[in-house]
Short mmCIF file of C-alpha atoms in Angstrom, two decimals:
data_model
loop_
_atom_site.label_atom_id
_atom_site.label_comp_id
_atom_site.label_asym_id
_atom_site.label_seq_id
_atom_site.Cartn_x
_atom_site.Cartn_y
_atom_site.Cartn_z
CA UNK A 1 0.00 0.00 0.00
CA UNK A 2 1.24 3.19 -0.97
CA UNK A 3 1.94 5.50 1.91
CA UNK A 4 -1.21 7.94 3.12
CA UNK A 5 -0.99 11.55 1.50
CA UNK A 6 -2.65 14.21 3.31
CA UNK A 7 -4.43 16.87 0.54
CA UNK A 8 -5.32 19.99 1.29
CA UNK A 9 -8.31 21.62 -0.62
CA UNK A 10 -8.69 25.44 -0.76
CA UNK A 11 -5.30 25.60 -1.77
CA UNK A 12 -5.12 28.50 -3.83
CA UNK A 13 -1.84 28.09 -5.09
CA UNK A 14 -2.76 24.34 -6.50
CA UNK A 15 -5.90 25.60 -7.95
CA UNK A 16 -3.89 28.60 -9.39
CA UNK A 17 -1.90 25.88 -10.93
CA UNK A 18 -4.73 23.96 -12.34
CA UNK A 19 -6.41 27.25 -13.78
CA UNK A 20 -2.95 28.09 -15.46
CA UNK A 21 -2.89 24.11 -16.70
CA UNK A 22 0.52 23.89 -14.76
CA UNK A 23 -0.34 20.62 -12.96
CA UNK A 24 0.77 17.22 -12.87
CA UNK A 25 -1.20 14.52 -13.32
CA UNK A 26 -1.97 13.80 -9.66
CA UNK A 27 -2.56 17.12 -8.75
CA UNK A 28 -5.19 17.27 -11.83
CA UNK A 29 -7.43 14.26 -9.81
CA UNK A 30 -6.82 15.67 -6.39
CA UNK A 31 -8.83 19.13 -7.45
CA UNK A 32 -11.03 17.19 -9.75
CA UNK A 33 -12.10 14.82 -6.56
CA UNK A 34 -12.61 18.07 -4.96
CA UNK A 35 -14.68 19.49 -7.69
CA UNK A 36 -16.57 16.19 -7.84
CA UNK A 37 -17.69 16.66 -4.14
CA UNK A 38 -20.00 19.43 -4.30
CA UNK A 39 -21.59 22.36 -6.43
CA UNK A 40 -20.19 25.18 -3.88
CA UNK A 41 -16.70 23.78 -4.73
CA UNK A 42 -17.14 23.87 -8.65
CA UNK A 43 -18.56 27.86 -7.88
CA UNK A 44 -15.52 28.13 -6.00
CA UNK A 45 -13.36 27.16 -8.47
CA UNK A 46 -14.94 29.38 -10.97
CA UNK A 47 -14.77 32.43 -8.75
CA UNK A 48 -11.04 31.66 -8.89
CA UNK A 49 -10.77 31.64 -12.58
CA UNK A 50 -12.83 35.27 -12.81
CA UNK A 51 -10.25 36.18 -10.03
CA UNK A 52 -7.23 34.84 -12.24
CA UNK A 53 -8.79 35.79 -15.70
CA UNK A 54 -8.74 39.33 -14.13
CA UNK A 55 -5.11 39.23 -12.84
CA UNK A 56 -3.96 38.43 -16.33
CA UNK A 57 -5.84 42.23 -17.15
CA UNK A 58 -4.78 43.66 -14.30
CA UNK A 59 -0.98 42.58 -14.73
CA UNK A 60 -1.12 43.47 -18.57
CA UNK A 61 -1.79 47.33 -18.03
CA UNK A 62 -0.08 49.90 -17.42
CA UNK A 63 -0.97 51.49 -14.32
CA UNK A 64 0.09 47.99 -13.14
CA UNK A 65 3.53 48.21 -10.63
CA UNK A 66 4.76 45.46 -9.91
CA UNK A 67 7.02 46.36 -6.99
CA UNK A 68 4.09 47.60 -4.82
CA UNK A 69 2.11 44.87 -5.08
CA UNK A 70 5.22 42.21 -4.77
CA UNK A 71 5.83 44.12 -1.56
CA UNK A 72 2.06 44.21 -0.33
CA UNK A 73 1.90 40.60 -1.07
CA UNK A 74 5.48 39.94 0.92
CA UNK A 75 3.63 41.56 3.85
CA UNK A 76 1.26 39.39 4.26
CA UNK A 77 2.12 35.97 3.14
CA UNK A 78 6.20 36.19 4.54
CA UNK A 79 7.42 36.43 8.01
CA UNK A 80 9.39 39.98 8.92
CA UNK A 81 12.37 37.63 9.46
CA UNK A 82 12.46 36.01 6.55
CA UNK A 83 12.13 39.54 4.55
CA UNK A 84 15.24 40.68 6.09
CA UNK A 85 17.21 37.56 5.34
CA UNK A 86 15.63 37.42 1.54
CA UNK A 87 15.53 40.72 0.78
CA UNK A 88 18.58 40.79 -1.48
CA UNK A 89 17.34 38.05 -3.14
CA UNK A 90 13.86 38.81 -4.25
CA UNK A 91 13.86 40.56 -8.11
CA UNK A 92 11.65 40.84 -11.00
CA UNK A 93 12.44 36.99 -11.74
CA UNK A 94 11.20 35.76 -8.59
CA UNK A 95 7.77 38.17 -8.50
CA UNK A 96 7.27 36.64 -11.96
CA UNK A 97 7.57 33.15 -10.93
CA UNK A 98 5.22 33.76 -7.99
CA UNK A 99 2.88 35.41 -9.89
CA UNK A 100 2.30 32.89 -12.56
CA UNK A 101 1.23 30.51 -9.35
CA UNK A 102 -0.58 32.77 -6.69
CA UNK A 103 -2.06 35.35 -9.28
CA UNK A 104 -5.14 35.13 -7.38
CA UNK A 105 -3.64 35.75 -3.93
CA UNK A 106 -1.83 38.96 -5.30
CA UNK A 107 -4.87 40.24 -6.39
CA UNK A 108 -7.01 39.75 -3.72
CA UNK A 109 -3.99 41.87 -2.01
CA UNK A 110 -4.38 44.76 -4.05
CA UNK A 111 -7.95 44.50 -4.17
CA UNK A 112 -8.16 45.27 -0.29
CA UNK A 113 -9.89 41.71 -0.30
CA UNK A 114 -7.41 39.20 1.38
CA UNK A 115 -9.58 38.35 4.03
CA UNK A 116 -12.32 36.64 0.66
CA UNK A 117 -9.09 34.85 -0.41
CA UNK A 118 -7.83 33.66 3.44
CA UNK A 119 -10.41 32.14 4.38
CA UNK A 120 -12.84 34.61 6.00
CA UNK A 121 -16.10 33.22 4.68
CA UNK A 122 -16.94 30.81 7.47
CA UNK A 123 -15.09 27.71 5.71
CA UNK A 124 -13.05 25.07 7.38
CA UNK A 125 -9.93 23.45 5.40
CA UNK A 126 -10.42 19.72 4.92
CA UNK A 127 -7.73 17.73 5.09
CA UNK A 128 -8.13 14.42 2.51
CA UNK A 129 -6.23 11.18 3.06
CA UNK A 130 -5.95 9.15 0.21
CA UNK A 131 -5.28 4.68 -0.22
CA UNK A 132 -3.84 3.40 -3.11
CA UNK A 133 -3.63 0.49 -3.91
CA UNK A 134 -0.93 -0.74 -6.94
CA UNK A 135 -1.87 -2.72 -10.23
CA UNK A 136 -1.34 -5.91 -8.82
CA UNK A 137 -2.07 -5.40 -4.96
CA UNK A 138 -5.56 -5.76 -2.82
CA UNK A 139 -5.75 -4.05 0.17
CA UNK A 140 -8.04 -6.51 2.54
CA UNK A 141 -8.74 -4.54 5.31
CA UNK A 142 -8.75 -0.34 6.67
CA UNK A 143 -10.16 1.18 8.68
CA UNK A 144 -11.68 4.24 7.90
CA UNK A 145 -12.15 7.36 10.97
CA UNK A 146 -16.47 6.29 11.68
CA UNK A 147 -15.07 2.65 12.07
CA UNK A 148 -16.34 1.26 8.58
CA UNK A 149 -13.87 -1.29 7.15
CA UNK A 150 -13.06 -1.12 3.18
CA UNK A 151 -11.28 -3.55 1.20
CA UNK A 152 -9.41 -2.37 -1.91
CA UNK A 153 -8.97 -4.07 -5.28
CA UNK A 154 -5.72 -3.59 -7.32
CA UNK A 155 -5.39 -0.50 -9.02
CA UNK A 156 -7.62 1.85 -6.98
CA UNK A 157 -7.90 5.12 -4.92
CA UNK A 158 -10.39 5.95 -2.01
CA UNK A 159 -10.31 9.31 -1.18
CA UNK A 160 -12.00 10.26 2.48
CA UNK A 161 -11.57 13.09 4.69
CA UNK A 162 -9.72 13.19 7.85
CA UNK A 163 -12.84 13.35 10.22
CA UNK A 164 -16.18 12.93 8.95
CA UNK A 165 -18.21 16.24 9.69
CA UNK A 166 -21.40 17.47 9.33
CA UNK A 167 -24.57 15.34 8.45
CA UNK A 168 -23.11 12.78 6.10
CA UNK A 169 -19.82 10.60 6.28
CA UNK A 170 -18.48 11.36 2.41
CA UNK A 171 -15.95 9.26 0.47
CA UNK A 172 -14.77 8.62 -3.20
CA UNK A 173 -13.79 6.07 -4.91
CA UNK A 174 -11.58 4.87 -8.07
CA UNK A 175 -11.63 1.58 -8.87
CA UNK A 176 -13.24 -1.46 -6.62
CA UNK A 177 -13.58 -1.60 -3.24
CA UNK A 178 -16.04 -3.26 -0.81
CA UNK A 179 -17.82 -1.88 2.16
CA UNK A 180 -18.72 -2.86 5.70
CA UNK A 181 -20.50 0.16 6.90
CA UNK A 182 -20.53 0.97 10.49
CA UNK A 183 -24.43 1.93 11.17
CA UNK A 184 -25.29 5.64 12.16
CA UNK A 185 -28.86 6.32 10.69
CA UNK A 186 -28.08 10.18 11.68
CA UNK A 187 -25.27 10.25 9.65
CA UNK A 188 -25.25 8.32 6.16
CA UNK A 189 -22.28 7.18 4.29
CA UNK A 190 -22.03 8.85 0.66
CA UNK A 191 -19.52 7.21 -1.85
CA UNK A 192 -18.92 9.15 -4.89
CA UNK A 193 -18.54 6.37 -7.69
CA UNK A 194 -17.40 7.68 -11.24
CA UNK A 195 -20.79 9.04 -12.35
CA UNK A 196 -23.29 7.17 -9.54
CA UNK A 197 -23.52 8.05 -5.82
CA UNK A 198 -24.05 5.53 -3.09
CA UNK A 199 -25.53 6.14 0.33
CA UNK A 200 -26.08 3.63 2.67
CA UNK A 201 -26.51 3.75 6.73
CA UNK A 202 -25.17 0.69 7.93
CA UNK A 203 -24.71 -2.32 5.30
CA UNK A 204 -21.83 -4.05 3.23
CA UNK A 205 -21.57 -4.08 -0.73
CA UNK A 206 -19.10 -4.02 -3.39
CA UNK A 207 -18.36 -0.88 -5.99
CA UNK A 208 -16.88 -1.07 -8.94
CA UNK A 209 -15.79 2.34 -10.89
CA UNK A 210 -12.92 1.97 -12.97
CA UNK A 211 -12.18 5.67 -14.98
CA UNK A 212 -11.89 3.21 -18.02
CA UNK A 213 -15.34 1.31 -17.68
CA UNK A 214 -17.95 1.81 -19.11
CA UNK A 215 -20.39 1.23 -16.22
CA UNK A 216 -20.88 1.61 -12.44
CA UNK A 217 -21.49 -1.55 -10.82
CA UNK A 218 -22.45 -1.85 -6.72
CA UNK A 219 -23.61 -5.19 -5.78
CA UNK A 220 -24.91 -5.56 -2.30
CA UNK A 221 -24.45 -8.32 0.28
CA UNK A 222 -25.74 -7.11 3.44
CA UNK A 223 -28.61 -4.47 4.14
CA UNK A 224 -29.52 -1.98 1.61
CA UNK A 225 -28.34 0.16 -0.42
CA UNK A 226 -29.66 3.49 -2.54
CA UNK A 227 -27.44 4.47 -5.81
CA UNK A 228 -28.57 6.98 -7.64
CA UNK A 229 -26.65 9.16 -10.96
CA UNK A 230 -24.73 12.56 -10.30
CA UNK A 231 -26.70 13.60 -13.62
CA UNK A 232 -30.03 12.94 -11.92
CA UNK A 233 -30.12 16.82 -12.44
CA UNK A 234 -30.23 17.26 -15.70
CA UNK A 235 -32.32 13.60 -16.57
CA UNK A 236 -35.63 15.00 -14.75
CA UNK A 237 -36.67 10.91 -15.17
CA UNK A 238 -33.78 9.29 -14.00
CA UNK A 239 -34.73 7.95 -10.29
CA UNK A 240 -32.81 6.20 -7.95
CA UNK A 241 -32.55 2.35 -7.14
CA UNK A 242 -32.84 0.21 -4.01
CA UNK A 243 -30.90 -2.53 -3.50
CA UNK A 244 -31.44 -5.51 -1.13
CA UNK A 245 -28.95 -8.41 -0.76
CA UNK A 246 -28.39 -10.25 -3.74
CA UNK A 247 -28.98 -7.44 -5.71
CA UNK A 248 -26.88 -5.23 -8.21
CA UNK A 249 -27.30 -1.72 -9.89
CA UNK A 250 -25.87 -0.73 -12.95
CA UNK A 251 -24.91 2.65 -14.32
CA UNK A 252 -24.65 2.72 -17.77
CA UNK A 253 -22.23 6.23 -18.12
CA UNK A 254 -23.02 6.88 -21.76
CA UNK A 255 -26.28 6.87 -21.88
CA UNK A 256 -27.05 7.68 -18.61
CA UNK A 257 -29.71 4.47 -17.40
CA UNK A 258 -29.62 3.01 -14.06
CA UNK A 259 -30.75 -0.22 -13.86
CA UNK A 260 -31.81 -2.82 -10.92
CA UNK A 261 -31.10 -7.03 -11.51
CA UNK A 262 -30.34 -10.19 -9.68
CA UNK A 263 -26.48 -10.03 -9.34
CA UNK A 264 -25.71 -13.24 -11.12
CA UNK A 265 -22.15 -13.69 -10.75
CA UNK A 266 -21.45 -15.19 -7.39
CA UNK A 267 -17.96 -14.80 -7.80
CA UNK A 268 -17.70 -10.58 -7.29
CA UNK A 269 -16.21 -11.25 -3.85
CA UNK A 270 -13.36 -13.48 -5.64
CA UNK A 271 -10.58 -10.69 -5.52
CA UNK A 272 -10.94 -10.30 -1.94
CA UNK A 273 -11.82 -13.66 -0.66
CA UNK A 274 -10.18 -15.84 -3.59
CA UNK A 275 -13.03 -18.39 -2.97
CA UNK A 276 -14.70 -19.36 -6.57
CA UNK A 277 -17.65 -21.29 -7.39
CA UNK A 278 -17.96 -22.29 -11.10
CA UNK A 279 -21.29 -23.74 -12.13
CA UNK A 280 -21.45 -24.38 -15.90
CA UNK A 281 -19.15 -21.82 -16.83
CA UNK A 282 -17.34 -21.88 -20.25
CA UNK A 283 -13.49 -22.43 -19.53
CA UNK A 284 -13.09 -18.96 -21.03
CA UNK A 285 -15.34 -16.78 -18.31
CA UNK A 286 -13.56 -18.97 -15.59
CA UNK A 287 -10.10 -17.58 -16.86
CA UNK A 288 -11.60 -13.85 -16.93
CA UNK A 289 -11.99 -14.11 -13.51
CA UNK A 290 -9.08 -15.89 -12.62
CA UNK A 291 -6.39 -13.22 -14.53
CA UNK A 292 -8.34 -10.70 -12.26
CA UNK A 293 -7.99 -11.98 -9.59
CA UNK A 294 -4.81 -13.29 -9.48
CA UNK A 295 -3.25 -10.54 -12.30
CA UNK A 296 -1.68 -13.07 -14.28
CA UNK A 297 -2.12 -13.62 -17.81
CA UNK A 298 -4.19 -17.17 -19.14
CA UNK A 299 -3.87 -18.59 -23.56
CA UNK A 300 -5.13 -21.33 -25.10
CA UNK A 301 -3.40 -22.75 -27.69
CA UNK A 302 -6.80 -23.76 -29.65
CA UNK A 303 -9.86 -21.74 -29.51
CA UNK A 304 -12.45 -24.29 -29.21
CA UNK A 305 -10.75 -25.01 -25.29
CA UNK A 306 -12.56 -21.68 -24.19
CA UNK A 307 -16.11 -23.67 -24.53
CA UNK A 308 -15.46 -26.52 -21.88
CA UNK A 309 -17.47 -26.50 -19.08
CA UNK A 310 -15.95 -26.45 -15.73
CA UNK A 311 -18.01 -27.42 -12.36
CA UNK A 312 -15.67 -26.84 -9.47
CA UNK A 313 -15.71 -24.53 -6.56
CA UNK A 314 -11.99 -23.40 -5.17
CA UNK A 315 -11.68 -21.90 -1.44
CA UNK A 316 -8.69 -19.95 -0.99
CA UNK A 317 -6.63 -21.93 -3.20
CA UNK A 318 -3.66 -20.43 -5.18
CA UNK A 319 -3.38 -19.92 -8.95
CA UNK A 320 -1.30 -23.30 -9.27
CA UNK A 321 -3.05 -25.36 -7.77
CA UNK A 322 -6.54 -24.21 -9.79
CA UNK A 323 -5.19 -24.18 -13.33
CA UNK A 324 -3.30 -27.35 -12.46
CA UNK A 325 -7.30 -29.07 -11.78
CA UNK A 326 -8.32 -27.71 -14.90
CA UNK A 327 -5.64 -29.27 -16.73
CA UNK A 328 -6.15 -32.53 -15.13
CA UNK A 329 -9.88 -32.50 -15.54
CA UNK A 330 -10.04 -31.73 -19.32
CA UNK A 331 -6.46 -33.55 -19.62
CA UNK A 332 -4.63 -30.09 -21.13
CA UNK A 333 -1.07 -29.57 -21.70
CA UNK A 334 -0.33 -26.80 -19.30
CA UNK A 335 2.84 -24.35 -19.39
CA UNK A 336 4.05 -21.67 -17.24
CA UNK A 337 6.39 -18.69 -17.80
CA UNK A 338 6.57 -15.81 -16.39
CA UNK A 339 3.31 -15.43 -15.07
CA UNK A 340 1.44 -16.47 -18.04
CA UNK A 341 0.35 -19.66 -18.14
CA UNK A 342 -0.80 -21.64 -21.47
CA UNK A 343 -2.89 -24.39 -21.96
CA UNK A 344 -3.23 -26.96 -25.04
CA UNK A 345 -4.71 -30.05 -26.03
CA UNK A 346 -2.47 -33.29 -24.62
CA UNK A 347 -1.16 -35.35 -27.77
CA UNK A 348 -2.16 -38.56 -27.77
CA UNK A 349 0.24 -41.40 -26.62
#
């Protein structure tokens, strides 16, 4: 698991950054999750770009001095001690630099309207902690600050804040990840997912909302569960879904439909639990969920293998010792390299 990383929103130099299109890749999703979390935060952000479109008018004209407001700025932002020890150092090249990534603060200087810019508007600072979990790792078990334990799948992110506050306990998620919710019906628990929003009070399910899928997938195994679209706004018809146990609902992103089924697939839980059961299921769905589960890669050497029928069930077994039943119980050839592991018909002796 990569190590915990504490964001802080507000920033005004990251935004300032973003706005300018100066940001990395990381720092790009960190104010995006921020943006995703609420309409007052996408106003913010757009305040900030009126603020920074008018710095760019502001710094173009004439009247404009540069000095005085580099050493209005100084006085506010820098300690007096560190003015005394820098002041040989700051020039033109250094106001530049600062400018191009706290535009908005110097302007708020000038404008006599620091206080807007600092934080004066009855807003707290949340502090974000982010999991990660790499391509090939699953994160079993955290703890999150209400006592609700998630599990992560390989390549994921679940963004949550630091201490849950207010009326609802908000998280988001990118990727897969399954939930054991601590109950609190006075305070539900919100996961943004891609395009679909869970809330729940106290139950357990599974999420899956890969940027690169084209759906949003929460199956439920425990109490129930309400998922509902982010665009519900602008679809007037579009309502939300209940889910009991056993159930699934399906977000289809492109065209917007949220639909309600049996969840069919009892093997959802297989990256965390690595227990299978395989009930008349074509040889080439049973390596689908092998590969990702165990992130290796599965070939046949002769199409028509993918159609055998496999009835087995596997309880925490490893990768081996699976393929190596399969190959016994359709007597394959089967070959291992590198993580990819090949199967063939056996040649008759």
């Amino acid at each position: 698991m990569k190590e915990k990383k504490n964001i802080e929103f507000f920033n005004r130099e990251l935004l300032a950054k973003y706005l300018s299109n100066e940001v990395n890749t990381l720092e790009k999703l960190e104010v995006q999750t921020w943006l995703s979390q609420s309409a007052e935060n996408r106003e913010e952000l757009e305040q900030n770009r009126k603020m920074l479109d008018s710095v760019d008018a502001f710094y173009k004209a004439k009247s404009f001095d540069s000095g005085v407001a580099w050493k209005n700025v100084k006085a506010k932002i820098i300690p007096p001690q560190m003015n005394i020890i820098h002041h040989q150092k700051i020039g033109k090249e250094v106001f530049a630099k600062f400018y191009k990534y706290a535009a908005i603060i110097i302007f708020a200087v000038m404008l006599g309207s620091a206080g807007y810019y600092f934080g004066f508007r009855n807003k707290i600072t949340e502090v974000y902690t982010e999991i990660i979990s790499t391509p090939k790792q699953v994160i079993n078990e955290y703890t999150l600050p209400d006592g609700s334990i998630v599990a992560l799948n390989s390549n994921s992110k679940l963004v949550y804040p630091k201490h849950f506050k207010g009326d609802t306990r908000e998280v988001t998620i990118y990727g897969e990840a399954f939930f054991d919710v601590k109950p609190n019906p006075e305070k539900p628990f919100v996961i943004n997912a891609g395009n679909a929003q869970v809330k729940v009070v106290g139950t357990s399910f599974n999420v899956s909302a890969y940027p690169e899928s084209e759906t949003v997938e929460v199956v439920v195994k425990t109490g129930k569960v309400q998922v509902t679209s982010k665009n519900q706004e602008t679809v007037p018809n579009l309502k939300a879904v209940f889910l009991t146990p056993g159930e699934k609902g399906t977000l289809f992103n492109k065209s917007n439909i949220l639909e309600k089924s049996e969840n069919s697939n009892p093997n959802y839980l297989a990256w965390k639990t690595h227990d299978f059961s395989f009930n008349e299921v074509p040889l080439n769905e049973v390596f689908q969920c092998l590969e990702k589960t165990y992130h290796v890669n599965i070939q046949v050497n002769e199409p028509e293998l993918n159609d055998l029928i496999l009835n087995a069930q596997f309880d925490k077994k490893s990768i081996d010792f699976i393929l190596n039943v399969v190959s016994l119980t359709f007597n394959l050839e089967l070959s291992v390299e590198d993580e990819q592991y090949k199967f063939s018909s056996r040649i008759n002796k």
